PDB file of N, CA and C in Angstrom:
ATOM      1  N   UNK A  19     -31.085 -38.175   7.915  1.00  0.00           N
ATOM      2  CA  UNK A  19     -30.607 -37.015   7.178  1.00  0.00           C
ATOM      3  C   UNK A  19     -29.422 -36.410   7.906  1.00  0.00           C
ATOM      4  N   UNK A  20     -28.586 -35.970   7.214  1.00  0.00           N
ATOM      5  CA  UNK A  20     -27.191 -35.551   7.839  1.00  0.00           C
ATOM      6  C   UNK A  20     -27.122 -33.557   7.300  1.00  0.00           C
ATOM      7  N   UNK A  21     -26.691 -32.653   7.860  1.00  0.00           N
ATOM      8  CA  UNK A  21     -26.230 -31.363   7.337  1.00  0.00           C
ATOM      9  C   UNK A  21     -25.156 -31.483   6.328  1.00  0.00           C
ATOM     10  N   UNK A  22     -24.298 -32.584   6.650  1.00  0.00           N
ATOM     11  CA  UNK A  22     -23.133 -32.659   5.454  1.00  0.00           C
ATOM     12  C   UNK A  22     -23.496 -32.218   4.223  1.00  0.00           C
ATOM     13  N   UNK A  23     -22.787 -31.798   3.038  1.00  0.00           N
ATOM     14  CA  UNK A  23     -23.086 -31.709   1.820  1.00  0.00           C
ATOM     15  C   UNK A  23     -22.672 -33.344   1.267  1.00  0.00           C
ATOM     16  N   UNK A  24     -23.126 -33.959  -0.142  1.00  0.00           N
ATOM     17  CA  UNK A  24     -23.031 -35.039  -0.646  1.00  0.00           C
ATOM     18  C   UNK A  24     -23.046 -34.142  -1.796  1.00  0.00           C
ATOM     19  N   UNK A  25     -22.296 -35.297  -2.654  1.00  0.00           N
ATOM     20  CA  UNK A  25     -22.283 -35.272  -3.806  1.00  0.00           C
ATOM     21  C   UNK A  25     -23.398 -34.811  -4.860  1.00  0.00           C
ATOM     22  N   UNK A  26     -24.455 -35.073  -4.691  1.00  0.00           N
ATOM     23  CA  UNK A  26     -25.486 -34.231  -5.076  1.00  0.00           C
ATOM     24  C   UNK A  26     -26.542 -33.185  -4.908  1.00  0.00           C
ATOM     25  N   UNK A  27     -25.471 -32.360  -3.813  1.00  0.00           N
ATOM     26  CA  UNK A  27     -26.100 -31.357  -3.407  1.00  0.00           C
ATOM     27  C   UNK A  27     -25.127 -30.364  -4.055  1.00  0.00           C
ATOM     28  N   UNK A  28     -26.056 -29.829  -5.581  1.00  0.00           N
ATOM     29  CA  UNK A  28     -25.130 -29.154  -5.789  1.00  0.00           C
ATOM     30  C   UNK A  28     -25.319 -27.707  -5.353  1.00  0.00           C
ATOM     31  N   UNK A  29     -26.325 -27.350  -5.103  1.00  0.00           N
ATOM     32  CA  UNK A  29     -26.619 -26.421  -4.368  1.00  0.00           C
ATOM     33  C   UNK A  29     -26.528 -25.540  -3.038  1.00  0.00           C
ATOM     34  N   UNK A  30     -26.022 -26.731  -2.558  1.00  0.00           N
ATOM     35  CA  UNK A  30     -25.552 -26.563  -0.795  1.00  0.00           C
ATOM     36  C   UNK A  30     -24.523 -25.753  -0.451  1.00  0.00           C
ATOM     37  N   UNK A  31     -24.384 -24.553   0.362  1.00  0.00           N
ATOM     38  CA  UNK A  31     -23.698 -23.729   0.856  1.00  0.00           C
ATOM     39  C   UNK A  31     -23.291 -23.910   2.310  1.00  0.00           C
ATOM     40  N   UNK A  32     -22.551 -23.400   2.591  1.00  0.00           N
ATOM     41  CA  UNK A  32     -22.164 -23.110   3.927  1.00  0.00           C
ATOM     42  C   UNK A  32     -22.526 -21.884   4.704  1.00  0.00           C
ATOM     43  N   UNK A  33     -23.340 -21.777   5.627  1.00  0.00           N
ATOM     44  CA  UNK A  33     -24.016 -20.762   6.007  1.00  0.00           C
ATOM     45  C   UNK A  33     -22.713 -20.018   6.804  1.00  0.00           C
ATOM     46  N   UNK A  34     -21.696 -20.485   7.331  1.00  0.00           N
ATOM     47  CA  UNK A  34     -21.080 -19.613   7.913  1.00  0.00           C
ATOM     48  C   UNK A  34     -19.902 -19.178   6.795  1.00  0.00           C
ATOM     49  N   UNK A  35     -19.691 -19.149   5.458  1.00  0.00           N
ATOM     50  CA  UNK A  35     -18.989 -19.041   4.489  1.00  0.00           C
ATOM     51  C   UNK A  35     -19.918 -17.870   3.890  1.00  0.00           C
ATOM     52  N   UNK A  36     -20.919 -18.067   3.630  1.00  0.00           N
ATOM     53  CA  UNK A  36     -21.683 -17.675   2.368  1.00  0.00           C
ATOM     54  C   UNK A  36     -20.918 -15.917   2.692  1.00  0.00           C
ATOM     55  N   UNK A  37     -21.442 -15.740   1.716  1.00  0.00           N
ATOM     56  CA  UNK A  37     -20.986 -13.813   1.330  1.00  0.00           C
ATOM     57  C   UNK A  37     -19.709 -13.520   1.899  1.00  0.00           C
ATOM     58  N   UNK A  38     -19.251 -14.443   2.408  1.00  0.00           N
ATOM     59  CA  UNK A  38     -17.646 -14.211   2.979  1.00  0.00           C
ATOM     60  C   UNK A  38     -16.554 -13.393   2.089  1.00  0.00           C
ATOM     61  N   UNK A  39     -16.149 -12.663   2.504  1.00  0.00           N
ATOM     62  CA  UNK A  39     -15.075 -11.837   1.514  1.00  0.00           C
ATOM     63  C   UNK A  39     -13.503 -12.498   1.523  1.00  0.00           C
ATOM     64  N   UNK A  40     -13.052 -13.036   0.758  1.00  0.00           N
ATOM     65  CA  UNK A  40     -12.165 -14.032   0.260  1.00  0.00           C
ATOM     66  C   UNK A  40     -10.827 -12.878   1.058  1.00  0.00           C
ATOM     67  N   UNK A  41     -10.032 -13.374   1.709  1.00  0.00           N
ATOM     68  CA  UNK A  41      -8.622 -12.900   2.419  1.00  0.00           C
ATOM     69  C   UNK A  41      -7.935 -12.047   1.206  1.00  0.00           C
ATOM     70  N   UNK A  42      -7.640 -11.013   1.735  1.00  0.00           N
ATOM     71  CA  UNK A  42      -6.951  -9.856   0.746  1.00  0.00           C
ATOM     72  C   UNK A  42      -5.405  -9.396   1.729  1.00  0.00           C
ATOM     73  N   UNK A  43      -4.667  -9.430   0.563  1.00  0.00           N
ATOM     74  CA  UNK A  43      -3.246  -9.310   0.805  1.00  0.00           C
ATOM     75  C   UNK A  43      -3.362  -7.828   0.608  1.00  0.00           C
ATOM     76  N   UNK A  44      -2.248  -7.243   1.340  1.00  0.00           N
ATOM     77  CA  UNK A  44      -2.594  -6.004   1.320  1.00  0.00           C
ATOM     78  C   UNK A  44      -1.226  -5.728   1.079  1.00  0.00           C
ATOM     79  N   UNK A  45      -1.305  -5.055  -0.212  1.00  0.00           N
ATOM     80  CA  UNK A  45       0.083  -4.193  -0.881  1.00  0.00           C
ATOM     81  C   UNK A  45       0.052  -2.851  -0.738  1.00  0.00           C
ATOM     82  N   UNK A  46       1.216  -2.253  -0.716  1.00  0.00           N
ATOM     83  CA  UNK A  46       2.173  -1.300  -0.040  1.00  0.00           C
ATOM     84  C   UNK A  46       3.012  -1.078  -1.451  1.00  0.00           C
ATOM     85  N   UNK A  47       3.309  -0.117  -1.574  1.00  0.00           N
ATOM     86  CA  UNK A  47       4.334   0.490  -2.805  1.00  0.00           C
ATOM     87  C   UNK A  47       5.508   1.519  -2.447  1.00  0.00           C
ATOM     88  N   UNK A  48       6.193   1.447  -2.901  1.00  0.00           N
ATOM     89  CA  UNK A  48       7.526   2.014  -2.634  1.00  0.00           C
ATOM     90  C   UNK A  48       7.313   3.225  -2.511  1.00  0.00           C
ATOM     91  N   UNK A  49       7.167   4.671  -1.719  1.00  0.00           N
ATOM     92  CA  UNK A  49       7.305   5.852  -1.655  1.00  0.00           C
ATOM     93  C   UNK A  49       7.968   6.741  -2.608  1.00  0.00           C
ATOM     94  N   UNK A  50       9.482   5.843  -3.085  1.00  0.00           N
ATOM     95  CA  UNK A  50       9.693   6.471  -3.841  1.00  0.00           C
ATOM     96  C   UNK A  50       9.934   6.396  -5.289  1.00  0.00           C
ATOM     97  N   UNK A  51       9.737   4.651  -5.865  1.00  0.00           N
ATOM     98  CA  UNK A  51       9.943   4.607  -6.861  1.00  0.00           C
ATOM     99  C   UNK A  51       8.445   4.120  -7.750  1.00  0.00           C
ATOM    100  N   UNK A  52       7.440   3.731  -6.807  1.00  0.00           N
ATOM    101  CA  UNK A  52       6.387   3.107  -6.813  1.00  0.00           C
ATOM    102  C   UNK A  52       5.808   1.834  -6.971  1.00  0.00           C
ATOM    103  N   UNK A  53       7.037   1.063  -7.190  1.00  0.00           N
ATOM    104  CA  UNK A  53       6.926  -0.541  -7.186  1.00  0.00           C
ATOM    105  C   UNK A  53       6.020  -0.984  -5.876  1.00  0.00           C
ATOM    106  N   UNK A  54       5.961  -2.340  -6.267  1.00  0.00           N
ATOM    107  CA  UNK A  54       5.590  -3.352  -4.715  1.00  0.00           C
ATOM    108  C   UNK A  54       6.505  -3.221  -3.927  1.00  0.00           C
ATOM    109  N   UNK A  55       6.031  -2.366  -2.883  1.00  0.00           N
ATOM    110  CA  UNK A  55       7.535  -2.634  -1.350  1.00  0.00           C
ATOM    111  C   UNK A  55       7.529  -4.157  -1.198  1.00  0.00           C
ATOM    112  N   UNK A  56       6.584  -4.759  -1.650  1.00  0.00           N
ATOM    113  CA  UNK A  56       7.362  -6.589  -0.898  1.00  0.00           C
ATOM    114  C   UNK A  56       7.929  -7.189  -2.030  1.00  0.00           C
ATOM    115  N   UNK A  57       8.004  -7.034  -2.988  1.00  0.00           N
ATOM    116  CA  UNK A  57       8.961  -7.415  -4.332  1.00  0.00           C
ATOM    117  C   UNK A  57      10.298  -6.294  -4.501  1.00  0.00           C
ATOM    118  N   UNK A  58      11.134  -6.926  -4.663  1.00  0.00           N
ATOM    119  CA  UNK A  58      12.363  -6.562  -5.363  1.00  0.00           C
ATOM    120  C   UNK A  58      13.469  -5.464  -3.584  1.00  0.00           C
ATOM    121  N   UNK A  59      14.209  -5.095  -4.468  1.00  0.00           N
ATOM    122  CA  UNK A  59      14.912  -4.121  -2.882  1.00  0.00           C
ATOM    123  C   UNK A  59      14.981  -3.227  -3.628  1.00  0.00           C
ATOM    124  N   UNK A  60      14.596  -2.361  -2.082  1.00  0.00           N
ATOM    125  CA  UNK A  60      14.533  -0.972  -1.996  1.00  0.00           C
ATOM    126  C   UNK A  60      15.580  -0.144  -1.212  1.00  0.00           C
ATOM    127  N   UNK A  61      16.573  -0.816  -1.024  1.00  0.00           N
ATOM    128  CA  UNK A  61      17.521  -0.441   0.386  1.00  0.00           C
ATOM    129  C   UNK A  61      18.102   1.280  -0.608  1.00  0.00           C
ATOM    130  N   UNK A  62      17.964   1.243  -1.604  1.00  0.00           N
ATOM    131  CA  UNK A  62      18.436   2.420  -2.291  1.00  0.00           C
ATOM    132  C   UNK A  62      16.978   3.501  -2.156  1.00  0.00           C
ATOM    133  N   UNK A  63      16.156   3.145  -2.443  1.00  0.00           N
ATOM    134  CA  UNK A  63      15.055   4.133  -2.254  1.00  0.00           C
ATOM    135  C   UNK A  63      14.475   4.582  -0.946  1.00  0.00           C
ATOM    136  N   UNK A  64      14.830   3.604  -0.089  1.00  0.00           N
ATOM    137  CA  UNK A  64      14.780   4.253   1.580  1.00  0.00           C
ATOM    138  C   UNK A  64      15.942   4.950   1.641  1.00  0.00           C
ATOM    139  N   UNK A  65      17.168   4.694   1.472  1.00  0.00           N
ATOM    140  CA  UNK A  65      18.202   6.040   1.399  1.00  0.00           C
ATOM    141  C   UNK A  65      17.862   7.192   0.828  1.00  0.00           C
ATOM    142  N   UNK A  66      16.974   7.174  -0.561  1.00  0.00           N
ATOM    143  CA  UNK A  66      16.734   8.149  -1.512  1.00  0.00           C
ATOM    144  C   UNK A  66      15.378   9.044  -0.127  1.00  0.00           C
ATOM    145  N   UNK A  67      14.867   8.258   0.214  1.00  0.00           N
ATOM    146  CA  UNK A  67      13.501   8.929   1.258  1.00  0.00           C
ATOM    147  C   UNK A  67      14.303   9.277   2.440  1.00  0.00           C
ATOM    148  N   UNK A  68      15.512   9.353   2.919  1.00  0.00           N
ATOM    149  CA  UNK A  68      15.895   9.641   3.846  1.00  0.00           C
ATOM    150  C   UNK A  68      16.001  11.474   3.653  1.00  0.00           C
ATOM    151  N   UNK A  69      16.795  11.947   2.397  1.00  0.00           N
ATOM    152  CA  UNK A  69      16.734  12.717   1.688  1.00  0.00           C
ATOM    153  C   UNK A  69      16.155  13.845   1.061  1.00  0.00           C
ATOM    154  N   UNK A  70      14.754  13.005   0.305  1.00  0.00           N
ATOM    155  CA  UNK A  70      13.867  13.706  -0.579  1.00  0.00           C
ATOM    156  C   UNK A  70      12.717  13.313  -0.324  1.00  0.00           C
ATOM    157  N   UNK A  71      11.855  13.868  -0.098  1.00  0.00           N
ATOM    158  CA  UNK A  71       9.945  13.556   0.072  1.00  0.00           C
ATOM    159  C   UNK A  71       9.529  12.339  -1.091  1.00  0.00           C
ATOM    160  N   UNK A  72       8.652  11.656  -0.696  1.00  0.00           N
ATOM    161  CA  UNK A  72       8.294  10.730  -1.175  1.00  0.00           C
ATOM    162  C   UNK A  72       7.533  11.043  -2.537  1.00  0.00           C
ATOM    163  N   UNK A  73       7.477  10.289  -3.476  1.00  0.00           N
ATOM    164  CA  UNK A  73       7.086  10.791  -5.193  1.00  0.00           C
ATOM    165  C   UNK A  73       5.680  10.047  -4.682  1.00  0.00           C
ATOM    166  N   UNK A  74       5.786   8.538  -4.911  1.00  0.00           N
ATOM    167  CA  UNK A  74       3.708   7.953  -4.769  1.00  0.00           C
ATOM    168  C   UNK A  74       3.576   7.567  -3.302  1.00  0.00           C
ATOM    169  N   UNK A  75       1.956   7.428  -3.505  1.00  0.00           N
ATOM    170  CA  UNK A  75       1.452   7.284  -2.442  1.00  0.00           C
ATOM    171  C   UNK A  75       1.446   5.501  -2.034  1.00  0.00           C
ATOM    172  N   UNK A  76       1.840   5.217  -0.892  1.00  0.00           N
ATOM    173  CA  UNK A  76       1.935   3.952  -0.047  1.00  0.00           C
ATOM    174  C   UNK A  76       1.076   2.995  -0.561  1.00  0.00           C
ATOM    175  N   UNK A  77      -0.288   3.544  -0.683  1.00  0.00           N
ATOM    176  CA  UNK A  77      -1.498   2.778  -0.777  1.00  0.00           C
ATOM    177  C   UNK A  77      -1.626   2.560  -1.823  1.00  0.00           C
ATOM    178  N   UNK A  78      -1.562   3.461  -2.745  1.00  0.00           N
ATOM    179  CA  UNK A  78      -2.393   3.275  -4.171  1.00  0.00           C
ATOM    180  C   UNK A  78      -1.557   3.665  -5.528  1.00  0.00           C
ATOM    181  N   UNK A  79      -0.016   4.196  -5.034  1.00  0.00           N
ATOM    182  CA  UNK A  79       0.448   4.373  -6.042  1.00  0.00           C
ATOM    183  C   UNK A  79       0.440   5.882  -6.802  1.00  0.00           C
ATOM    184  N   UNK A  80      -0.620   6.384  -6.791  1.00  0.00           N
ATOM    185  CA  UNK A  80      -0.630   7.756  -7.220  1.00  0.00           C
ATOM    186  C   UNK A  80       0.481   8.950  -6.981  1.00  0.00           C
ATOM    187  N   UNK A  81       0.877   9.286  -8.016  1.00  0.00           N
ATOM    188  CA  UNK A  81       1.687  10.397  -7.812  1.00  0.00           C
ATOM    189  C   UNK A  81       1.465  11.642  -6.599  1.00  0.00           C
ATOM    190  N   UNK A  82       2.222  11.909  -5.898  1.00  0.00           N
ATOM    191  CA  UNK A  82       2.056  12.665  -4.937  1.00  0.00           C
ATOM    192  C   UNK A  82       1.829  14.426  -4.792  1.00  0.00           C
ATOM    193  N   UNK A  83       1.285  15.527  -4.177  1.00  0.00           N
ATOM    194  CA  UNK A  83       1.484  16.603  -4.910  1.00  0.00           C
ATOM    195  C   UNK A  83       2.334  17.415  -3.620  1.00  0.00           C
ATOM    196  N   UNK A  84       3.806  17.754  -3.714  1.00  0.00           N
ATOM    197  CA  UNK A  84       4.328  17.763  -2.536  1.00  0.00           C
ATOM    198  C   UNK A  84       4.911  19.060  -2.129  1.00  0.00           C
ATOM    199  N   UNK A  85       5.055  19.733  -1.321  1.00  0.00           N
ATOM    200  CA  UNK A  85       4.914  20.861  -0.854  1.00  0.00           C
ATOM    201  C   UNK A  85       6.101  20.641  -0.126  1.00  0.00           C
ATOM    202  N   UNK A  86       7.619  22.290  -0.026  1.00  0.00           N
ATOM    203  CA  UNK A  86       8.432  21.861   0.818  1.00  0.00           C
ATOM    204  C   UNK A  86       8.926  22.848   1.105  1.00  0.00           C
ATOM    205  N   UNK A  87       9.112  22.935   2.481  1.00  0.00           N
ATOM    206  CA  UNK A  87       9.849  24.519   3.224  1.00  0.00           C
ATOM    207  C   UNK A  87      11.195  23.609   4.180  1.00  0.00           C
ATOM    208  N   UNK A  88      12.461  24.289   3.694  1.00  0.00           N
ATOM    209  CA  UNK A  88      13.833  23.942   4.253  1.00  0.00           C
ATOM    210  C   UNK A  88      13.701  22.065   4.306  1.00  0.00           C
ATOM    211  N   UNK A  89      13.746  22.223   5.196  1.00  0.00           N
ATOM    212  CA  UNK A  89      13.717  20.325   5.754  1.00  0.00           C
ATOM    213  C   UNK A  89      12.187  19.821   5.520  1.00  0.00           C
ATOM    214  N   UNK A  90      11.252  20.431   6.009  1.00  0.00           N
ATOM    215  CA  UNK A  90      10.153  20.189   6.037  1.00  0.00           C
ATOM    216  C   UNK A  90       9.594  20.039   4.929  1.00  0.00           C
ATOM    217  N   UNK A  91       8.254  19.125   4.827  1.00  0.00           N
ATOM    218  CA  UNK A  91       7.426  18.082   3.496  1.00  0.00           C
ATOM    219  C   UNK A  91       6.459  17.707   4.020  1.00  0.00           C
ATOM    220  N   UNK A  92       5.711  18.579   2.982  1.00  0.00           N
ATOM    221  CA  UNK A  92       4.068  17.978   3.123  1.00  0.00           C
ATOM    222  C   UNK A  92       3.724  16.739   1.695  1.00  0.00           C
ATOM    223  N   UNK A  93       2.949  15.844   1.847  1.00  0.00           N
ATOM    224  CA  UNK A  93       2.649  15.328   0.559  1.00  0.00           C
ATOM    225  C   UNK A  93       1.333  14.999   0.658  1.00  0.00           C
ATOM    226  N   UNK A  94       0.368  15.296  -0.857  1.00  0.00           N
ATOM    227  CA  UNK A  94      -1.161  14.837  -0.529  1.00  0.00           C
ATOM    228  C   UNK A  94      -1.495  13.910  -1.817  1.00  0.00           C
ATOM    229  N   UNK A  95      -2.262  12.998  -1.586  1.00  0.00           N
ATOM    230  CA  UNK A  95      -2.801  12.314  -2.288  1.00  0.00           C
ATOM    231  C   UNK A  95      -4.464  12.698  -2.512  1.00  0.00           C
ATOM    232  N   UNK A  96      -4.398  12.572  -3.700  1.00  0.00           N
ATOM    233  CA  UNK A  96      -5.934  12.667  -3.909  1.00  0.00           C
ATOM    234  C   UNK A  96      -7.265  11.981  -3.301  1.00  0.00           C
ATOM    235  N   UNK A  97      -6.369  10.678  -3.160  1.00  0.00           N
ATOM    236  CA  UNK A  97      -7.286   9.959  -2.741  1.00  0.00           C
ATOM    237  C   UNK A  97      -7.328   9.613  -0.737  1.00  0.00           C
ATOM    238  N   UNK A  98      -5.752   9.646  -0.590  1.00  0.00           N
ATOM    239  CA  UNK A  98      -5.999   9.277   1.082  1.00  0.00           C
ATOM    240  C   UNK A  98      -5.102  10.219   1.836  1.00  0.00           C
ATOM    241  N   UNK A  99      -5.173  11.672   1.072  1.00  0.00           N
ATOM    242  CA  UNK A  99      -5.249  13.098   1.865  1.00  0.00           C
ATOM    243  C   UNK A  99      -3.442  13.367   1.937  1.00  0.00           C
ATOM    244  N   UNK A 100      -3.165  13.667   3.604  1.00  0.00           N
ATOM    245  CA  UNK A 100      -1.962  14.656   3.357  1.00  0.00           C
ATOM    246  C   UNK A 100      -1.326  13.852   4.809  1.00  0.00           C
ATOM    247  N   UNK A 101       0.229  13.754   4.150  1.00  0.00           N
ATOM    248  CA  UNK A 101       1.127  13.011   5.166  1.00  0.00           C
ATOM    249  C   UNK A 101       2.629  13.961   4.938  1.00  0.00           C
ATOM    250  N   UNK A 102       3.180  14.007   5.897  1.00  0.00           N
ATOM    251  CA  UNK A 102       3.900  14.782   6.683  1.00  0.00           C
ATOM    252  C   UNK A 102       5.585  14.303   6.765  1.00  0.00           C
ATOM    253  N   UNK A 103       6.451  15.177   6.862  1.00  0.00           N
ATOM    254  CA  UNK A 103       7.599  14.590   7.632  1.00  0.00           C
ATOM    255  C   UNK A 103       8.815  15.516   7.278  1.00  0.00           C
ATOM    256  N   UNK A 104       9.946  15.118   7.514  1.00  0.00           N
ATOM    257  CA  UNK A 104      11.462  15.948   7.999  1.00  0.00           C
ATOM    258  C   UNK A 104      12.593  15.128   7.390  1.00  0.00           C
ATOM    259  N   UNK A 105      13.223  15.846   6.508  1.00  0.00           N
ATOM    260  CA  UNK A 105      14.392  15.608   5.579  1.00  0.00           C
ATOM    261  C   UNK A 105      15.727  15.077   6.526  1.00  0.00           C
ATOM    262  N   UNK A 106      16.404  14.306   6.299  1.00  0.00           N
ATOM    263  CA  UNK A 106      17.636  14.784   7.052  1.00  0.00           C
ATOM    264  C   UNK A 106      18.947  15.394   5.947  1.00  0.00           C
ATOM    265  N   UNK A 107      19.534  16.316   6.308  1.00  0.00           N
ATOM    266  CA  UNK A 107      20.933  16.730   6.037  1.00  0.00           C
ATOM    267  C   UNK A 107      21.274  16.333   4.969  1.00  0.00           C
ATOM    268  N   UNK A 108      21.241  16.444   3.560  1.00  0.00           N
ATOM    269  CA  UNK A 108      22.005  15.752   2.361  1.00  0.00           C
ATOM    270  C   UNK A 108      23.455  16.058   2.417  1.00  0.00           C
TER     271      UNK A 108
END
C-alpha cells in the first residue's frame, strides 16, 4: 500500500492542503479616483492627493467622510476608521 493518491481514490485529500485558504491578491484602490491602484495610471491622481484629501478608502473603496482645517485632513471610513495627513501648497 502506498499514501499516494491513484486514480481511484476519488476521495483522497491531502491532509496538509485540506481547509487551506486559496492565496488572495490583495487590492488597493486609488485614494482618489477609486479604481484598482495596480490597473491603469494614476500619476495624475497622486498629483491630485498631493493637493486635496483623499475621496475612497484604500481598502474597500468606500467613499470617505473628510474633515479639514487649513492644510490639515482627517478622513474616516466606516468600515476601517480614521486616517490622517497634510496638504501641500496649491
Amino acid at each position: 500500500m502506498t499514501d499516494l493518491p491513484t486514480a481511484g481514490d476519488s476521495g483522497w485529500s491531502d491532509p496538509d492542503t485540506l481547509g487551506a485558504i486559496p492565496p488572495v491578491v490583495a487590492v488597493t484602490y486609488c485614494a482618489s479616483c477609486g479604481r484598482s491602484a495596480n490597473k491603469g495610471n494614476h500619476v495624475l491622481c497622486r498629483e491630485r492627493l498631493r493637493v486635496e484629501p483623499p475621496v475612497h478608502c484604500t481598502t474597500c473603496r468606500r467613499e470617505l467622510t473628510i474633515t479639514r482645517s487649513g492644510s490639515q485632513w482627517s478622513a474616516t471610513c466606516k468600515k476601517h476608521g480614521e486616517t490622517s495627513g497634510t496638504l501641500e501648497d496649491a
